[in-house]
Amino acid sequence: MSRPILLKGGRVIDPSRRSDGTADVLLQGGRIEAVGLNILPPDGTQVVECAGKVVAPGLIDVHVHLREPGQEDLETVATGAMAAVAGGFTGICAMPNTDPVCDNQGVVGFVIAQAQRAAKARVYPIGAVSVGQKGQQLAEFGELVGAGAVAVSDDGKPVASSHLMRMALEYAKTFGIPVADHCEDPTLAAGGSMHEGIISTRLGLKGIPAAAEEIMVARDILLAELTGGHVHLCHMSTRGSVELIRRAKDAGLRVTAEACPHHFALTHESCLGYNTNAKMNPPLREDLDREAIRQGLKDGTIDVIATDHAPHHYDAKEREFDDAPNGIIGLETAFGLAMAELVNTGLLSLPDLLLRMSTTPARTFNLPGGTLATGAPADVVVLDPAIQWVVQPEAFFSKSRNTPFAGRTLTGRAELTIVRGQVAFQRTS
Amino acid sequence: MPTPLGKDLTALEYLSADQIRLILDTAEPFKEVSERQIKKVPALRGKTIVNLFFEASTRTRISFEFAEKRLSADTVNVASSGSSVSKGETLVDTARNLEAMHIDMVVIRHHASGSAEFLGKRIRSSVINAGDGKHEHPTQGLLDILTLRDKFGKIEGLKVAICGDLLHSRVGRSNIHGLLKLGAEVAVCGPASLLPRDVESLGVTVIPHIEDAIQWADALNILRLQLERMTAGYIPSLREYNRVFGLSTVRLDRAPKDLVIMHPGPMNRGVEIDSEVADGPHSVILPQVTNGVAVRMAVLYLLAGGAPDWAQAGGSE
């Protein structure tokens, strides 16, 4: 049994209860024991001074790629879970596009076992929608959920067939899990390597029009209406998508959505000079899209900030733009970017940001955490919201270094991350 | 060693009007070299140049090779098939290995947009883009502009319509950037399915019908229509393309003035251009090819650190 921990005198923000004020937080027996003023800790308690710091429910990322099994040279469950706690995340959801694909209870169990061995962030596997992510036959959701999967997704490969997507939404209702969709019309996006617009025209690269995403967003919304199932729209990138989701939510449909830090921080101009660390899917879009994503996060149209943490090897990105893979890592920069781009710009309050990075992710995927309520799991982060730091990829805990933010000064980062009442990460420098 | 053009030539978008004029002016005396009995000057004697062609090319590859040889450079040709590229070596590794043998310049033709710029940032040798994917083909743009300048005396105020598959054309992009920098008016003409998104943002106007482009322009640059565009669904058929967008004598005869007709080659006769036009009195298609050697000599010479005024003096020692 680990020692109790008292987080003393911090600004305690619990978005789940809309509370924000100076308090102590006592963690004991893997649970939140008490939150209040001048808590008298039991003997043997580890006391952490938190004056000037923020104490909050641990961050939760519903969209990461851990590459294990299959591509352990890029990331493993252990290194990804370590990068997560260094970024303030106590829980992460692992996408199923591994090798083999996480479309059966065996792979789900393996990922969970690797996460237990690592004993860092909690890792929640997401099962595949279809066998082999081939878009033809439904995976065995019942067994996936039974083994510990928290959602299903064919992320990276859109569910092209509307019939299959309908069946997935219907069938997932039985198990109360969301179907997370990578929204992309494959015929419109085929061969594209960046956003279709003035920059792709200048660079002579095949573009992916915003409509490729929006068509599938619209389809998924209609299927959510048809089925009453829960569709979760991954990494929204266009202003049209935000508007479609806003209308769906106004109509009371069961639709949730996420946005990634790079989509509220960057635009397609980052691709100039054929910068492969600005190549991702969905691609970086235009100023108006970035602004719409920000507004969506402000008004709640977009429920969740998720990283789409996508490790790739240096050699794979050190290539001609068309041949480089999509994606960037994000676990260790997400909070600092969100602070710099959303909070310090006056768009979101810090409690609102923590709502989008902790409480709503937990609620959307029915995960433990996201709250400091008494008796809740002791998954807690201590953040320094004001510290300025420079992104140095060589210092990342992730195995990969593919980030467009190298050298950038960010504000705010995790100082102490506690998972199940135990210190999983403590910043030393 | 800094040259008036910098280290590499990867795109006309990156050049200033003065740099483009410098290349064109430097090309003038080199035209004469190719007309001599002994077609050789010692300007690049002792320089080593690698022609790295990852895509099929006749005109451009041979034009570069002639330019290099007429400047007395030592040249090596590398094609992707039969080289270590076919064993999976990366572009950078290939180039770095060549560089380890002490080369001075790399001329690269590659299927990926941005490949020349990518390479230029990673090796010390000068890199010349001989066509990168759908991005730019700067020496083709320069030779087209030189041909127009030969015909009209100046580029400023000239109206040039670039017709056809702008979406996939590196020739189109280089022409647009180069012509606009020198003060020409540029229009693009073709089916909307073959025009890049927001192409107006480059500074051109769109003229949807070739009949209208013929009325407007002083010169037409007719781009090659890649035959695979039909199967990929961009246009219904080559037959219809010719009927709606092809340059025929019937259409050309309605022009209010004598137009200059260019084509970067290779031509699809009877598709984008009819033989009567290609071989007719308005065509400067073969002078384009001739100018290609002079322009490439100028680019090689300037990037090798040659003094502009030396070339002006006749290119001989």
PDB file of N, CA and C in Angstrom, chain A residues 195-198 200-206 209-210 272-274 276 286 314 317-323, chain B residues 13-14 91-92 96 110-115 117-118 121-122 132 134-135 173 196-199 201-202 234:
ATOM      1  N   HIS A 195      -3.792  20.017 -46.945  1.00  0.00           N
ATOM      2  CA  HIS A 195      -5.061  20.687 -47.194  1.00  0.00           C
ATOM      3  C   HIS A 195      -5.094  21.238 -48.618  1.00  0.00           C
ATOM      4  N   GLU A 196      -6.235  21.095 -49.283  1.00  0.00           N
ATOM      5  CA  GLU A 196      -6.380  21.663 -50.618  1.00  0.00           C
ATOM      6  C   GLU A 196      -6.703  23.144 -50.496  1.00  0.00           C
ATOM      7  N   GLY A 197      -5.802  23.975 -50.961  1.00  0.00           N
ATOM      8  CA  GLY A 197      -5.999  25.424 -50.868  1.00  0.00           C
ATOM      9  C   GLY A 197      -4.846  26.140 -51.524  1.00  0.00           C
ATOM     10  N   ILE A 198      -4.637  27.389 -51.150  1.00  0.00           N
ATOM     11  CA  ILE A 198      -3.631  28.178 -51.873  1.00  0.00           C
ATOM     12  C   ILE A 198      -2.209  27.656 -51.644  1.00  0.00           C
ATOM     13  N   SER A 200      -1.335  24.354 -51.144  1.00  0.00           N
ATOM     14  CA  SER A 200      -1.135  23.145 -51.956  1.00  0.00           C
ATOM     15  C   SER A 200      -0.974  23.534 -53.425  1.00  0.00           C
ATOM     16  N   THR A 201      -1.673  24.572 -53.848  1.00  0.00           N
ATOM     17  CA  THR A 201      -1.531  25.045 -55.220  1.00  0.00           C
ATOM     18  C   THR A 201      -0.118  25.550 -55.474  1.00  0.00           C
ATOM     19  N   ARG A 202       0.441  26.284 -54.515  1.00  0.00           N
ATOM     20  CA  ARG A 202       1.807  26.793 -54.694  1.00  0.00           C
ATOM     21  C   ARG A 202       2.836  25.678 -54.645  1.00  0.00           C
ATOM     22  N   LEU A 203       2.643  24.729 -53.746  1.00  0.00           N
ATOM     23  CA  LEU A 203       3.647  23.683 -53.566  1.00  0.00           C
ATOM     24  C   LEU A 203       3.511  22.558 -54.587  1.00  0.00           C
ATOM     25  N   GLY A 204       2.404  22.555 -55.339  1.00  0.00           N
ATOM     26  CA  GLY A 204       2.215  21.480 -56.302  1.00  0.00           C
ATOM     27  C   GLY A 204       1.965  20.145 -55.637  1.00  0.00           C
ATOM     28  N   LEU A 205       1.309  20.171 -54.481  1.00  0.00           N
ATOM     29  CA  LEU A 205       0.974  18.932 -53.780  1.00  0.00           C
ATOM     30  C   LEU A 205      -0.517  18.668 -53.922  1.00  0.00           C
ATOM     31  N   LYS A 206      -0.880  17.393 -53.998  1.00  0.00           N
ATOM     32  CA  LYS A 206      -2.294  17.075 -54.118  1.00  0.00           C
ATOM     33  C   LYS A 206      -2.980  17.370 -52.795  1.00  0.00           C
ATOM     34  N   PRO A 209      -9.553  18.221 -49.860  1.00  0.00           N
ATOM     35  CA  PRO A 209     -10.485  19.326 -49.611  1.00  0.00           C
ATOM     36  C   PRO A 209     -11.193  19.162 -48.270  1.00  0.00           C
ATOM     37  N   ALA A 210     -11.612  20.284 -47.712  1.00  0.00           N
ATOM     38  CA  ALA A 210     -12.357  20.250 -46.451  1.00  0.00           C
ATOM     39  C   ALA A 210     -13.595  19.365 -46.593  1.00  0.00           C
ATOM     40  N   LEU A 272       4.786  24.988 -45.787  1.00  0.00           N
ATOM     41  CA  LEU A 272       5.712  25.655 -46.715  1.00  0.00           C
ATOM     42  C   LEU A 272       7.130  25.164 -46.453  1.00  0.00           C
ATOM     43  N   GLY A 273       7.895  25.044 -47.530  1.00  0.00           N
ATOM     44  CA  GLY A 273       9.224  24.458 -47.397  1.00  0.00           C
ATOM     45  C   GLY A 273       9.170  22.947 -47.305  1.00  0.00           C
ATOM     46  N   TYR A 274       8.000  22.377 -47.570  1.00  0.00           N
ATOM     47  CA  TYR A 274       7.794  20.924 -47.556  1.00  0.00           C
ATOM     48  C   TYR A 274       8.182  20.324 -46.196  1.00  0.00           C
ATOM     49  N   THR A 276       7.778  18.147 -43.403  1.00  0.00           N
ATOM     50  CA  THR A 276       7.013  16.908 -43.203  1.00  0.00           C
ATOM     51  C   THR A 276       6.474  16.783 -41.779  1.00  0.00           C
ATOM     52  N   GLU A 286      -6.999  26.123 -42.832  1.00  0.00           N
ATOM     53  CA  GLU A 286      -6.812  27.570 -43.021  1.00  0.00           C
ATOM     54  C   GLU A 286      -7.088  28.326 -41.721  1.00  0.00           C
ATOM     55  N   TYR A 314      12.370   9.217 -37.304  1.00  0.00           N
ATOM     56  CA  TYR A 314      13.053  10.327 -37.989  1.00  0.00           C
ATOM     57  C   TYR A 314      13.234  10.028 -39.477  1.00  0.00           C
ATOM     58  N   LYS A 317      10.123  10.543 -41.621  1.00  0.00           N
ATOM     59  CA  LYS A 317       9.742  11.940 -41.868  1.00  0.00           C
ATOM     60  C   LYS A 317      10.792  12.681 -42.683  1.00  0.00           C
ATOM     61  N   GLU A 318      12.031  12.175 -42.688  1.00  0.00           N
ATOM     62  CA  GLU A 318      13.119  12.803 -43.439  1.00  0.00           C
ATOM     63  C   GLU A 318      13.054  12.328 -44.892  1.00  0.00           C
ATOM     64  N   ARG A 319      11.969  12.700 -45.550  1.00  0.00           N
ATOM     65  CA  ARG A 319      11.699  12.182 -46.891  1.00  0.00           C
ATOM     66  C   ARG A 319      11.020  13.248 -47.718  1.00  0.00           C
ATOM     67  N   GLU A 320      10.825  12.921 -48.989  1.00  0.00           N
ATOM     68  CA  GLU A 320      10.006  13.757 -49.835  1.00  0.00           C
ATOM     69  C   GLU A 320       8.609  13.833 -49.209  1.00  0.00           C
ATOM     70  N   PHE A 321       7.974  15.017 -49.306  1.00  0.00           N
ATOM     71  CA  PHE A 321       6.718  15.266 -48.595  1.00  0.00           C
ATOM     72  C   PHE A 321       5.658  14.210 -48.919  1.00  0.00           C
ATOM     73  N   ASP A 322       5.504  13.896 -50.203  1.00  0.00           N
ATOM     74  CA  ASP A 322       4.480  12.923 -50.600  1.00  0.00           C
ATOM     75  C   ASP A 322       4.707  11.552 -49.957  1.00  0.00           C
ATOM     76  N   ASP A 323       5.963  11.223 -49.704  1.00  0.00           N
ATOM     77  CA  ASP A 323       6.289   9.883 -49.221  1.00  0.00           C
ATOM     78  C   ASP A 323       6.366   9.787 -47.703  1.00  0.00           C
TER      79      ASP A 323
ATOM     80  N   GLU B  13       9.483  30.775 -58.219  1.00  0.00           N
ATOM     81  CA  GLU B  13       8.784  31.500 -57.160  1.00  0.00           C
ATOM     82  C   GLU B  13       9.774  32.151 -56.205  1.00  0.00           C
ATOM     83  N   TYR B  14      10.950  31.543 -56.031  1.00  0.00           N
ATOM     84  CA  TYR B  14      11.913  32.048 -55.058  1.00  0.00           C
ATOM     85  C   TYR B  14      12.851  33.109 -55.650  1.00  0.00           C
ATOM     86  N   LEU B  91      16.779   9.183 -51.271  1.00  0.00           N
ATOM     87  CA  LEU B  91      17.279  10.271 -52.104  1.00  0.00           C
ATOM     88  C   LEU B  91      18.481  10.946 -51.451  1.00  0.00           C
ATOM     89  N   VAL B  92      18.374  11.216 -50.147  1.00  0.00           N
ATOM     90  CA  VAL B  92      19.460  11.915 -49.458  1.00  0.00           C
ATOM     91  C   VAL B  92      20.720  11.062 -49.435  1.00  0.00           C
ATOM     92  N   ARG B  96      24.254  12.089 -50.968  1.00  0.00           N
ATOM     93  CA  ARG B  96      25.422  12.257 -50.089  1.00  0.00           C
ATOM     94  C   ARG B  96      26.573  11.363 -50.533  1.00  0.00           C
ATOM     95  N   HIS B 110      12.536  14.514 -60.458  1.00  0.00           N
ATOM     96  CA  HIS B 110      11.988  13.571 -59.482  1.00  0.00           C
ATOM     97  C   HIS B 110      10.464  13.682 -59.482  1.00  0.00           C
ATOM     98  N   HIS B 111       9.805  12.567 -59.146  1.00  0.00           N
ATOM     99  CA  HIS B 111       8.341  12.542 -59.188  1.00  0.00           C
ATOM    100  C   HIS B 111       7.689  13.255 -58.008  1.00  0.00           C
ATOM    101  N   ALA B 112       8.442  13.575 -56.956  1.00  0.00           N
ATOM    102  CA  ALA B 112       7.827  14.179 -55.764  1.00  0.00           C
ATOM    103  C   ALA B 112       8.014  15.688 -55.769  1.00  0.00           C
ATOM    104  N   SER B 113       6.905  16.410 -55.592  1.00  0.00           N
ATOM    105  CA  SER B 113       6.998  17.856 -55.454  1.00  0.00           C
ATOM    106  C   SER B 113       7.873  18.184 -54.255  1.00  0.00           C
ATOM    107  N   GLY B 114       8.765  19.159 -54.437  1.00  0.00           N
ATOM    108  CA  GLY B 114       9.612  19.586 -53.323  1.00  0.00           C
ATOM    109  C   GLY B 114      10.905  18.802 -53.201  1.00  0.00           C
ATOM    110  N   SER B 115      11.116  17.802 -54.060  1.00  0.00           N
ATOM    111  CA  SER B 115      12.297  16.952 -53.882  1.00  0.00           C
ATOM    112  C   SER B 115      13.590  17.729 -54.114  1.00  0.00           C
ATOM    113  N   GLU B 117      14.142  20.978 -53.585  1.00  0.00           N
ATOM    114  CA  GLU B 117      14.353  21.837 -52.421  1.00  0.00           C
ATOM    115  C   GLU B 117      14.808  20.995 -51.218  1.00  0.00           C
ATOM    116  N   PHE B 118      14.169  19.852 -51.051  1.00  0.00           N
ATOM    117  CA  PHE B 118      14.520  18.915 -49.981  1.00  0.00           C
ATOM    118  C   PHE B 118      16.000  18.550 -50.067  1.00  0.00           C
ATOM    119  N   LYS B 121      18.540  21.491 -49.327  1.00  0.00           N
ATOM    120  CA  LYS B 121      18.735  21.831 -47.915  1.00  0.00           C
ATOM    121  C   LYS B 121      19.655  20.843 -47.218  1.00  0.00           C
ATOM    122  N   ARG B 122      19.939  19.705 -47.863  1.00  0.00           N
ATOM    123  CA  ARG B 122      20.674  18.657 -47.175  1.00  0.00           C
ATOM    124  C   ARG B 122      22.042  18.341 -47.750  1.00  0.00           C
ATOM    125  N   ASP B 132      10.156  18.887 -60.512  1.00  0.00           N
ATOM    126  CA  ASP B 132       9.848  18.134 -59.289  1.00  0.00           C
ATOM    127  C   ASP B 132       8.343  17.943 -59.173  1.00  0.00           C
ATOM    128  N   LYS B 134       4.608  17.922 -59.323  1.00  0.00           N
ATOM    129  CA  LYS B 134       3.652  18.868 -59.879  1.00  0.00           C
ATOM    130  C   LYS B 134       3.995  20.292 -59.455  1.00  0.00           C
ATOM    131  N   HIS B 135       5.235  20.505 -59.021  1.00  0.00           N
ATOM    132  CA  HIS B 135       5.600  21.793 -58.439  1.00  0.00           C
ATOM    133  C   HIS B 135       6.145  22.760 -59.481  1.00  0.00           C
ATOM    134  N   ARG B 173       3.315  26.224 -63.393  1.00  0.00           N
ATOM    135  CA  ARG B 173       3.659  27.011 -62.197  1.00  0.00           C
ATOM    136  C   ARG B 173       4.892  27.862 -62.419  1.00  0.00           C
ATOM    137  N   PRO B 196      -5.849  24.215 -60.549  1.00  0.00           N
ATOM    138  CA  PRO B 196      -5.629  24.059 -59.108  1.00  0.00           C
ATOM    139  C   PRO B 196      -6.610  24.915 -58.315  1.00  0.00           C
ATOM    140  N   ARG B 197      -6.905  24.450 -57.105  1.00  0.00           N
ATOM    141  CA  ARG B 197      -7.771  25.186 -56.192  1.00  0.00           C
ATOM    142  C   ARG B 197      -7.219  26.588 -55.955  1.00  0.00           C
ATOM    143  N   ASP B 198      -8.105  27.595 -56.038  1.00  0.00           N
ATOM    144  CA  ASP B 198      -7.723  28.981 -55.751  1.00  0.00           C
ATOM    145  C   ASP B 198      -6.534  29.428 -56.592  1.00  0.00           C
ATOM    146  N   VAL B 199      -6.528  29.023 -57.873  1.00  0.00           N
ATOM    147  CA  VAL B 199      -5.369  29.340 -58.716  1.00  0.00           C
ATOM    148  C   VAL B 199      -5.204  30.855 -58.864  1.00  0.00           C
ATOM    149  N   SER B 201      -5.092  32.914 -56.657  1.00  0.00           N
ATOM    150  CA  SER B 201      -4.212  33.415 -55.594  1.00  0.00           C
ATOM    151  C   SER B 201      -2.775  33.540 -56.070  1.00  0.00           C
ATOM    152  N   LEU B 202      -2.425  32.894 -57.181  1.00  0.00           N
ATOM    153  CA  LEU B 202      -1.078  33.037 -57.727  1.00  0.00           C
ATOM    154  C   LEU B 202      -0.932  34.344 -58.497  1.00  0.00           C
ATOM    155  N   TYR B 234     -10.624  13.053 -64.596  1.00  0.00           N
ATOM    156  CA  TYR B 234     -10.577  14.517 -64.663  1.00  0.00           C
ATOM    157  C   TYR B 234     -11.306  15.066 -65.888  1.00  0.00           C
TER     158      TYR B 234
END
